[in-house]
Amino acid sequence: MSALRITYLILTLVGTILPMAYFLPWLAKNDWSMAALIGAWNVSDATTGLVYDLNVTAAALIIWIVAEVRVRRDWSSLVAIPAIFCIGVSCALPLYLLLRSRGQD
């Protein structure tokens, strides 16, 4: 595995672990309430701005993945889309780059 692919793998793991280290305890403490989580995202203008930033980034990433998968016919790379919704862009982007770089070693 190339150094670049190892870097993508490390970023995928870090992009999974770091957000979940905050989300899971917070959700457990707040009765797993998604409504409370969404409310917390909009507690200030700074967090609301970050939510919009991440949503636009997620939408762009989904469009890019779908467009590339159609051209490259690499259907397994679609696994990065559920990662966007279940974990976040911090996991899904390096995961997609890792999957996309297969065979380039």
XYZ file of C-alpha atoms in Angstrom, residues 11-105:
95
model
C -7.526 10.030 7.963
C -10.565 7.764 7.525
C -9.970 6.222 10.956
C -9.311 9.571 12.635
C -12.336 11.053 10.847
C -14.448 8.265 12.319
C -13.048 8.106 15.838
C -12.817 11.816 16.668
C -16.420 12.796 15.839
C -17.836 9.635 17.431
C -15.807 10.293 20.596
C -17.947 13.401 21.025
C -21.265 12.392 19.437
C -21.815 9.053 21.152
C -21.284 10.207 24.767
C -23.355 13.319 24.105
C -26.191 11.271 22.601
C -26.049 8.749 25.464
C -26.273 11.582 27.991
C -29.224 13.111 26.118
C -31.333 9.947 25.704
C -30.213 9.398 22.097
C -32.377 12.336 21.009
C -31.664 13.411 17.445
C -33.900 16.441 17.979
C -31.671 17.544 20.863
C -28.581 16.981 18.724
C -29.967 19.108 15.898
C -30.927 21.757 18.443
C -27.369 21.751 19.795
C -26.021 22.266 16.283
C -27.990 25.517 16.080
C -27.127 26.931 19.507
C -25.106 29.831 18.053
C -24.396 31.517 14.752
C -20.962 29.862 14.694
C -22.342 26.325 15.011
C -25.165 27.041 12.576
C -22.617 28.298 10.055
C -20.560 25.151 10.545
C -23.637 22.974 9.989
C -24.395 24.750 6.705
C -20.738 24.470 5.676
C -20.709 20.714 6.325
C -24.063 20.175 4.603
C -22.923 21.940 1.438
C -19.669 19.963 1.553
C -21.613 16.703 2.003
C -23.886 17.536 -0.948
C -20.887 18.313 -3.168
C -19.184 15.082 -2.106
C -22.292 13.019 -2.870
C -22.588 14.577 -6.335
C -18.886 13.962 -6.993
C -19.055 10.338 -5.843
C -22.146 9.582 -7.944
C -20.680 11.293 -11.024
C -17.362 9.450 -10.725
C -18.966 6.097 -9.981
C -21.062 6.398 -13.134
C -17.965 7.070 -15.242
C -15.552 4.683 -13.527
C -18.136 1.928 -12.898
C -16.623 1.427 -9.444
C -19.865 0.644 -7.646
C -18.217 -0.364 -4.368
C -17.106 3.245 -3.879
C -20.754 4.110 -3.209
C -20.148 2.878 0.354
C -18.753 6.360 1.052
C -22.255 7.878 0.732
C -23.745 6.116 3.791
C -20.547 7.071 5.636
C -21.449 10.725 5.022
C -24.808 10.317 6.757
C -23.756 7.879 9.486
C -20.394 9.373 10.451
C -19.657 12.531 8.506
C -17.600 14.142 5.796
C -14.446 13.737 7.918
C -14.698 9.974 7.410
C -16.383 9.793 4.013
C -14.004 12.001 2.014
C -10.781 10.170 2.918
C -12.661 6.847 2.615
C -13.730 7.715 -0.921
C -10.202 8.848 -1.831
C -8.854 5.589 -0.418
C -11.322 3.542 -2.465
C -10.756 5.659 -5.568
C -6.983 5.177 -5.394
C -7.164 1.372 -5.484
C -4.928 -0.137 -8.124
C -2.642 2.894 -8.270
C 0.037 1.327 -6.051
